[in-house]
Amino acid sequence: MVSRVIPAQPFDLVIFGGTGDLARRKILPALFRRFCAGQMDPQARVIGAARGDLDDAGYRDFARAAIGEFDDDVCCAAEHLDAFLGQLSYVTLDARGDEGWGALSALLDGADRIRAFYFSVGPGLFGDLATRIEAHGLATPDARVVVEKPFGRDLASARALNAELARHFDETQIYRIDHYLGKETVQNLMAIRFANTLFEPLWNSQYVDHIQITVAESGGVGTRGGYYDKAGAMRDMMQNHIMQLLCLTAMEPPAKYDPHAVRDEKLKVIRALSPAQLGDVVRGQYEGTDSLPSYRGEVEDQDSTTESFVAVKARIGNWRWAGTPFYLRTGKRLRARASEIAVVFKDAPHSIFGSDAGRHRNILTIRLQPNEGIEMGVTIKEPGPGGMRLIDVPLDMTFSEALGPDADLVPDAYERLIMDVIRGDQTLFMRGDEVEAAWEWTDPIIDAWEASNTPPCPYATGSAGPDDALALMHRDGRRWREIKP
Ligand code: NAD
């Protein structure tokens, strides 16, 4: 059963960059789905603000087309869509100049309601927007700003962004999005760990052999080549999404589920990470096939040394995890699109069944995509006569099956996160110090790559990544889990 929908208070949400790709693909469809779910007050307003010359009607057409293209859901009876579009308006505005700010002020003026500014623009404009929001008196005491990834490209730039935002807004007003934190299964990770007595006593180096976190994509860089080639897998995925998954998996139980307590515990995990040795990091770049271009072909730079794959053996230096490595990997053009966290428990201390019974381990797998769910591998007797032979079978709970038709009603990451902004709940957003700590750990790895000037290891499209990544595990007597859809 899906929990009840709590209507949000009336709000004004200004989407700077309201005509961009992110607004089109994610923000507007997410808002529409919340509208259909009854969570968006009829008085709420969504104001697109961008450079393009549009009027309200033009923006509504833009939103209609976006929702038609990207909302594959079925909630959109025509009258719903028209009612939703009626709550949209548009201001032509320049983040770097004066154009449009008077019109935006006039629109917002006097409205006594929650106010949120979504910075769906490149980070180079965050400071300009923040300055002008303040200069035009639009920053009400509890106004919120939402900023997108990438939050910097290294520690220095992240610090500069934090400082820039801090000049105009309090940390309690800043919502740094990592959409992985809005995923249902990611939050479920906390529920599994902290609402069940079953797992927590085993959740440590005494019982856990190692943990694998995989975020595999089957697609290449596609149309994002320009951006991606300047970032690479380390900056695009490891520093933020995988780091967040690592934190939620490894953190101590917070005293309560609130933004300060949860983020304090996540920060402690990042700070406890030992500096990664270069030998514990593998970077790769995909090759092409007869029908698909290579990474270099896709980004149109035959000399590019940007990594489309990275694997890291990370160590957390604290009492809970000393001796239990975390193997992290992410990449593009891998065998399948599959993301999971696998907690691999240690062997039973003594096998009463003798060596013929083979080696069996419990593995708890939290699947983030596809088929969100949880699987517990348990060892049982192989049925039939002929002695005691053991096999591993899964106790499998796919959420869509467990929840039935209600599973379709679960809000997607952007829906949940936008509504959390309106509610003023920062729990699922990254705090400034967390982001900086994550860069502090990744910067030396990137610097060492750049200094070594070695190209990434090539790997075949549709594989599990470069051979060196397999070796990273093999040398420890372990192996990666299969990447399967
Ligand atoms: P985009 O280039 O498609 O859109 C940029 C938007 O900013 C447009 O609406 C444009 O009119 C507006 N803009 C540009 N300069 C402006 C100015 N001077 N004044 C006012 N408006 C201006 O970009 P996007 O893909 O929508 O990305 C927006 C942000 O979200 C970026 O920071 C990006 O890194 C981040 N992001 C995007 C995606 C995605 O899937 N597109 C995913 C994650 C994060």
XYZ file of C-alpha atoms and ligand atoms in Angstrom:
529
model
C 0.000 0.000 0.000
C 1.366 3.405 -0.905
C 1.207 6.054 1.778
C -1.278 8.855 1.623
C -0.476 12.016 -0.255
C -0.016 15.027 1.993
C -1.013 18.158 0.073
C 1.766 20.730 -0.011
C 1.131 24.317 1.043
C 0.708 26.880 -1.730
C 4.049 27.767 -3.276
C 5.726 29.776 -5.985
C 8.431 27.790 -7.722
C 10.645 29.757 -10.080
C 12.562 27.539 -12.480
C 15.590 29.453 -13.728
C 16.494 27.612 -16.902
C 12.821 26.693 -17.264
C 13.216 26.008 -20.984
C 16.267 23.769 -20.614
C 16.655 20.053 -21.032
C 16.351 19.253 -17.334
C 13.143 21.276 -16.968
C 11.713 19.546 -20.034
C 12.686 15.993 -19.156
C 12.419 15.971 -15.376
C 11.116 19.015 -13.540
C 7.930 19.801 -15.448
C 6.785 16.162 -15.804
C 7.536 15.622 -12.092
C 5.446 18.639 -11.114
C 2.614 17.453 -13.307
C 2.613 14.035 -11.681
C 2.444 15.649 -8.240
C -0.400 17.788 -9.499
C -2.244 14.664 -10.649
C -1.568 13.052 -7.272
C -3.347 15.982 -5.611
C -0.235 17.324 -3.951
C -0.026 20.641 -5.722
C -2.310 23.290 -4.315
C -4.545 25.008 -6.916
C -2.977 28.295 -5.789
C 0.575 27.082 -6.415
C 2.451 28.730 -9.277
C 5.315 27.508 -11.409
C 7.208 30.296 -13.140
C 9.618 29.423 -15.920
C 12.413 31.991 -16.184
C 14.968 31.775 -18.944
C 16.543 33.677 -21.779
C 14.219 32.569 -24.544
C 11.534 34.949 -25.711
C 8.274 33.278 -24.704
C 4.979 34.360 -23.206
C 2.810 32.378 -20.772
C 0.975 30.629 -23.588
C 4.248 29.711 -25.277
C 5.601 28.268 -22.039
C 2.448 26.258 -21.501
C 2.858 24.823 -24.999
C 6.460 24.003 -24.151
C 5.376 22.251 -20.941
C 2.550 20.403 -22.708
C 4.992 19.038 -25.262
C 7.512 18.105 -22.548
C 4.914 16.251 -20.520
C 3.623 14.527 -23.651
C 7.115 13.371 -24.468
C 8.513 12.496 -21.064
C 5.595 11.598 -18.836
C 5.019 8.008 -19.832
C 2.495 7.712 -17.059
C -1.215 7.584 -17.575
C -2.394 10.122 -15.055
C -2.844 12.821 -17.624
C -6.485 13.150 -18.456
C -6.737 16.196 -20.692
C -8.535 18.315 -18.114
C -5.801 17.595 -15.571
C -3.180 18.791 -17.970
C -5.039 21.982 -18.806
C -5.577 22.755 -15.127
C -1.903 22.171 -14.409
C -0.766 24.315 -17.313
C -3.025 27.089 -16.029
C -0.713 27.333 -13.000
C 2.331 27.980 -15.182
C 3.686 31.311 -16.320
C 6.886 32.592 -17.874
C 9.297 35.476 -17.561
C 12.056 36.209 -20.053
C 15.013 36.921 -17.857
C 18.775 37.274 -18.014
C 20.687 35.907 -15.035
C 23.589 38.176 -15.918
C 21.681 41.366 -16.640
C 18.653 43.388 -15.600
C 16.177 42.053 -18.117
C 13.157 40.380 -16.595
C 13.890 40.893 -12.906
C 11.322 43.654 -12.539
C 8.679 41.425 -14.107
C 9.601 38.529 -11.829
C 9.446 40.799 -8.762
C 6.038 42.051 -9.820
C 4.786 38.499 -10.214
C 6.049 37.373 -6.826
C 5.283 40.593 -5.001
C 2.982 40.354 -2.027
C 2.343 36.652 -2.379
C 2.408 35.132 1.095
C 3.470 31.603 0.354
C 6.449 29.312 0.154
C 8.980 30.523 -2.366
C 11.516 28.306 -4.076
C 14.079 29.065 -6.762
C 15.275 26.147 -8.844
C 18.681 26.893 -10.397
C 18.325 24.636 -13.435
C 21.173 26.402 -15.199
C 24.913 25.837 -15.446
C 26.810 26.409 -12.161
C 28.491 29.439 -13.732
C 25.184 31.285 -13.232
C 24.512 30.349 -9.593
C 26.296 33.409 -8.221
C 24.618 35.774 -10.680
C 21.198 34.406 -9.814
C 21.791 34.510 -6.064
C 23.053 38.098 -6.260
C 20.084 39.290 -8.266
C 17.527 37.424 -6.193
C 18.829 39.262 -3.164
C 19.262 42.602 -4.932
C 15.625 42.539 -6.022
C 14.411 41.693 -2.551
C 13.101 38.304 -3.615
C 14.912 36.298 -0.951
C 12.263 36.002 1.728
C 13.619 34.604 5.024
C 12.508 31.086 4.281
C 13.001 31.153 0.497
C 14.682 28.015 -0.808
C 17.187 27.555 -3.593
C 17.639 24.270 -5.364
C 20.933 23.640 -7.115
C 21.722 20.865 -9.523
C 24.760 18.753 -10.022
C 27.564 19.077 -10.864
C 28.361 20.960 -7.681
C 31.851 22.011 -8.683
C 34.476 20.007 -10.535
C 36.932 19.835 -7.628
C 37.257 20.938 -4.030
C 38.291 24.486 -4.875
C 35.358 25.136 -7.214
C 32.877 23.483 -4.820
C 34.166 25.685 -2.005
C 33.809 28.735 -4.207
C 30.216 27.788 -5.073
C 29.363 27.174 -1.434
C 30.868 30.527 -0.479
C 28.978 32.278 -3.257
C 25.641 30.800 -2.175
C 26.428 31.443 1.500
C 26.768 35.159 0.767
C 23.062 35.289 0.009
C 21.429 32.272 1.648
C 21.660 30.381 4.872
C 22.650 26.704 4.591
C 19.122 25.804 5.750
C 17.814 27.399 2.555
C 20.097 25.543 0.135
C 18.963 22.257 -1.424
C 21.750 20.510 -3.372
C 20.120 17.820 -5.447
C 21.531 14.364 -5.841
C 18.597 12.645 -7.447
C 19.844 9.237 -6.291
C 18.791 10.228 -2.796
C 15.230 10.650 -4.028
C 15.014 7.080 -5.255
C 12.616 4.916 -3.322
C 15.081 2.065 -2.872
C 17.826 4.351 -1.647
C 15.588 5.553 1.142
C 14.559 1.986 1.703
C 18.166 1.274 2.482
C 17.744 3.334 5.624
C 14.461 1.610 6.446
C 16.010 -1.826 5.967
C 18.958 -0.974 8.138
C 17.311 0.986 10.893
C 13.745 -0.315 11.095
C 14.659 -3.997 11.270
C 16.536 -5.590 14.117
C 17.600 -8.376 11.793
C 20.364 -6.674 9.853
C 21.984 -4.098 12.081
C 23.767 -6.541 14.416
C 25.435 -8.112 11.372
C 26.218 -4.844 9.624
C 29.920 -4.613 10.409
C 33.311 -6.044 9.605
C 32.805 -8.995 11.906
C 30.129 -10.423 9.623
C 30.453 -8.583 6.319
C 33.258 -9.722 4.036
C 32.912 -6.857 1.600
C 30.364 -4.602 -0.054
C 29.976 -3.967 -3.778
C 28.244 -0.924 -5.176
C 27.618 -0.977 -8.913
C 25.992 1.665 -11.069
C 26.177 0.282 -14.595
C 24.757 1.886 -17.690
C 24.374 0.177 -21.036
C 24.200 3.416 -23.021
C 27.128 5.570 -24.053
C 27.558 9.288 -23.527
C 25.098 10.041 -26.318
C 24.321 13.708 -26.695
C 26.022 14.594 -23.385
C 29.491 14.103 -24.839
C 30.480 17.763 -24.580
C 29.756 17.899 -20.866
C 30.854 14.370 -20.070
C 34.261 14.587 -21.688
C 35.158 17.399 -19.301
C 33.878 15.451 -16.313
C 34.345 11.678 -16.624
C 32.913 8.896 -14.492
C 34.740 9.959 -11.337
C 33.224 13.423 -11.289
C 29.903 12.532 -12.907
C 28.998 9.476 -10.808
C 31.527 8.480 -8.167
C 31.953 11.762 -6.320
C 28.214 12.219 -5.863
C 25.818 9.317 -6.522
C 28.057 6.428 -5.512
C 29.470 8.364 -2.594
C 25.928 8.923 -1.335
C 25.106 5.229 -1.666
C 28.304 4.404 0.196
C 27.364 6.794 2.991
C 23.875 5.394 3.462
C 25.244 1.850 3.462
C 28.074 2.517 5.870
C 26.825 5.215 8.228
C 26.068 4.775 11.908
C 22.403 4.903 12.885
C 21.423 8.565 13.202
C 19.613 9.398 16.426
C 16.593 10.376 14.371
C 15.514 10.763 10.797
C 16.142 14.437 10.410
C 18.383 16.481 8.122
C 21.054 17.283 10.690
C 21.353 13.840 12.193
C 21.367 11.974 8.863
C 23.800 14.325 7.174
C 26.118 14.385 10.186
C 26.421 10.610 9.970
C 26.986 10.632 6.206
C 29.720 13.217 6.601
C 31.492 11.048 9.176
C 31.663 8.209 6.655
C 33.255 10.384 3.984
C 35.738 11.761 6.477
C 36.630 8.229 7.576
C 37.511 7.133 4.035
C 41.194 6.330 3.720
C 42.897 8.083 0.828
C 42.615 5.785 -2.197
C 45.889 4.304 -3.433
C 46.392 4.596 -7.174
C 46.681 0.799 -7.390
C 43.169 0.542 -5.941
C 41.627 2.570 -8.730
C 40.946 1.480 -12.309
C 39.752 3.750 -15.037
C 38.465 2.609 -18.392
C 37.121 3.861 -21.680
C 34.777 1.921 -23.957
C 35.661 0.745 -27.409
C 33.274 0.741 -30.327
C 31.596 -2.084 -32.187
C 30.624 -2.469 -35.843
C 27.454 -0.551 -35.157
C 28.338 1.631 -32.163
C 31.015 4.309 -31.931
C 33.789 4.171 -29.374
C 33.899 6.694 -26.523
C 36.404 8.760 -28.471
C 34.218 8.630 -31.543
C 31.186 9.696 -29.556
C 32.896 12.698 -27.978
C 34.643 13.446 -31.301
C 38.119 13.530 -29.795
C 40.411 10.687 -30.804
C 42.886 11.659 -28.066
C 40.431 11.935 -25.195
C 41.707 10.338 -21.971
C 38.479 10.883 -20.037
C 37.263 7.779 -18.239
C 33.836 6.324 -18.963
C 34.386 3.683 -16.282
C 35.912 3.748 -12.846
C 36.329 1.107 -10.166
C 37.696 1.798 -6.710
C 38.503 -0.299 -3.698
C 37.606 2.016 -0.845
C 38.429 1.531 2.807
C 36.611 3.128 5.697
C 38.863 3.652 8.674
C 36.524 3.237 11.618
C 35.622 0.519 14.100
C 32.629 -0.719 12.182
C 34.305 -1.168 8.826
C 38.050 -1.656 9.383
C 38.974 -4.695 7.267
C 35.814 -4.695 5.132
C 36.505 -3.113 1.747
C 33.891 -1.365 -0.343
C 34.311 -2.050 -4.050
C 32.704 0.696 -6.084
C 32.275 0.750 -9.853
C 30.379 2.685 -12.439
C 30.576 2.928 -16.166
C 28.878 3.384 -19.467
C 28.282 0.865 -22.269
C 28.471 -2.012 -19.852
C 26.607 -5.290 -20.188
C 23.341 -3.944 -18.815
C 21.741 -1.018 -17.072
C 21.818 -2.223 -13.522
C 22.510 -0.578 -10.187
C 22.784 -2.393 -6.911
C 24.366 -2.520 -3.509
C 25.464 -6.018 -2.527
C 26.415 -6.805 1.038
C 28.455 -10.004 0.922
C 28.548 -11.725 4.288
C 31.407 -13.863 5.517
C 31.436 -17.636 5.328
C 29.916 -19.538 8.222
C 32.722 -19.934 10.743
C 32.635 -23.707 10.460
C 30.905 -25.952 7.962
C 29.357 -29.003 9.547
C 28.717 -30.313 6.035
C 32.364 -30.758 5.101
C 34.316 -29.433 2.168
C 32.133 -31.222 -0.417
C 29.299 -28.857 0.439
C 31.254 -26.058 -1.244
C 31.482 -22.432 -0.286
C 28.249 -20.568 0.337
C 27.705 -17.021 1.345
C 24.713 -14.914 2.173
C 24.425 -11.878 -0.012
C 21.922 -9.110 0.602
C 21.317 -7.221 -2.609
C 19.496 -3.940 -2.767
C 18.520 -3.347 -6.395
C 18.183 0.297 -7.352
C 17.358 -0.282 -10.997
C 15.804 -1.950 -12.827
C 13.255 -3.995 -10.839
C 13.779 -2.074 -7.621
C 13.781 -4.512 -4.771
C 15.698 -6.551 -2.272
C 17.107 -10.015 -2.585
C 18.596 -12.143 0.170
C 20.643 -15.095 -0.947
C 20.222 -17.977 1.495
C 21.794 -21.393 1.462
C 19.519 -24.442 1.605
C 19.780 -28.127 1.015
C 19.520 -29.169 -2.576
C 16.292 -31.149 -2.725
C 16.433 -34.889 -3.245
C 18.236 -37.912 -1.943
C 21.967 -38.525 -2.068
C 23.355 -36.706 0.903
C 23.639 -33.106 1.969
C 24.429 -30.873 -0.933
C 23.892 -27.144 -0.566
C 22.590 -24.597 -3.008
C 22.004 -20.842 -2.846
C 18.507 -19.574 -3.526
C 17.178 -16.026 -3.521
C 14.525 -14.667 -1.215
C 13.436 -12.063 -3.660
C 11.173 -9.101 -3.149
C 10.613 -6.936 -6.172
C 8.798 -3.843 -4.961
C 6.468 -3.678 -7.937
C 5.239 -7.190 -7.111
C 5.116 -6.677 -3.355
C 3.244 -3.389 -3.614
C 1.002 -4.449 -6.495
C -0.586 -1.730 -8.639
C 0.216 0.838 -5.956
C 3.878 0.619 -6.964
C 3.053 2.804 -9.966
C 1.995 5.546 -7.580
C 5.392 5.773 -5.917
C 6.769 9.192 -6.807
C 9.962 9.270 -8.806
C 13.095 10.924 -7.454
C 12.414 14.406 -8.827
C 8.791 14.401 -7.672
C 9.790 13.509 -4.154
C 12.700 15.909 -3.979
C 10.780 18.900 -5.325
C 8.018 18.285 -2.801
C 10.623 17.962 -0.038
C 11.891 21.410 -1.028
C 8.389 22.798 -0.689
C 7.967 21.075 2.676
C 11.339 22.396 3.813
C 12.822 18.955 4.440
C 16.565 18.843 3.666
C 17.166 15.244 4.727
C 17.624 13.966 1.171
C 19.806 16.845 -0.007
C 23.549 17.190 0.311
C 24.944 19.639 2.784
C 27.808 21.899 1.730
C 30.378 20.223 3.979
C 29.402 16.785 2.638
C 30.017 17.854 -0.939
C 33.350 19.365 -0.030
C 34.426 16.253 1.878
C 33.532 14.098 -1.132
C 35.710 16.259 -3.375
C 38.470 16.124 -0.821
C 38.551 12.355 -1.277
C 38.211 12.291 -5.071
C 40.526 15.202 -5.928
C 43.797 13.365 -5.162
C 42.716 10.432 -7.348
C 41.976 12.716 -10.277
C 45.172 14.695 -9.687
C 47.231 11.489 -9.635
C 45.674 10.370 -12.952
C 46.438 13.688 -14.512
C 50.014 13.631 -13.228
C 50.598 10.055 -14.391
C 49.386 10.890 -17.875
C 48.371 7.276 -18.538
C 45.342 6.636 -20.707
C 42.330 4.734 -19.342
C 42.193 0.970 -20.009
C 40.050 0.135 -23.018
C 37.059 -2.168 -22.505
C 34.628 -3.756 -24.881
C 31.125 -2.418 -25.268
C 28.763 -4.806 -23.497
C 31.431 -6.100 -21.115
C 31.811 -5.705 -17.341
C 34.549 -3.111 -17.773
C 38.308 -3.409 -18.225
C 40.222 -6.530 -17.187
C 42.094 -4.486 -14.600
C 38.810 -3.924 -12.783
C 38.261 -7.681 -12.600
C 41.823 -8.044 -11.337
C 41.141 -5.491 -8.587
C 38.817 -8.079 -7.058
C 40.658 -11.239 -8.066
C 43.819 -10.225 -6.296
C 41.770 -10.125 -3.072
C 40.248 -13.545 -3.792
C 36.877 -11.996 -4.588
C 34.873 -11.345 -7.695
C 32.415 -8.800 -8.933
C 28.815 -9.788 -9.182
C 27.521 -10.293 -12.645
C 26.039 -7.207 -14.267
C 22.666 -8.407 -15.467
C 19.457 -6.651 -16.369
P 20.260 23.509 -20.921
O 21.459 24.060 -21.591
O 19.388 22.566 -21.668
O 19.335 24.698 -20.418
C 19.861 25.844 -19.824
C 18.745 26.803 -19.459
O 19.336 27.931 -18.866
C 17.900 27.300 -20.629
O 16.569 27.442 -20.206
C 18.493 28.681 -20.905
O 17.560 29.601 -21.470
C 18.835 29.106 -19.504
N 19.889 30.129 -19.498
C 21.129 30.042 -20.016
N 21.786 31.214 -19.812
C 20.932 32.037 -19.159
C 21.013 33.357 -18.654
N 22.104 34.104 -18.792
N 19.933 33.855 -18.026
C 18.824 33.139 -17.859
N 18.682 31.875 -18.306
C 19.725 31.333 -18.948
O 20.790 22.834 -19.560
P 20.134 21.637 -18.754
O 20.557 20.355 -19.382
O 18.683 21.879 -18.549
O 20.919 21.694 -17.373
C 20.624 22.654 -16.377
C 21.437 22.333 -15.133
O 21.051 21.057 -14.635
C 22.935 22.225 -15.398
O 23.625 22.665 -14.244
C 23.167 20.735 -15.575
O 24.463 20.347 -15.247
C 22.178 20.202 -14.582
N 21.732 18.828 -14.869
C 21.122 18.542 -16.053
C 20.693 17.251 -16.298
C 19.973 16.900 -17.564
O 19.551 15.753 -17.666
N 19.800 17.809 -18.506
C 20.889 16.242 -15.337
C 21.504 16.590 -14.132
C 21.918 17.888 -13.909
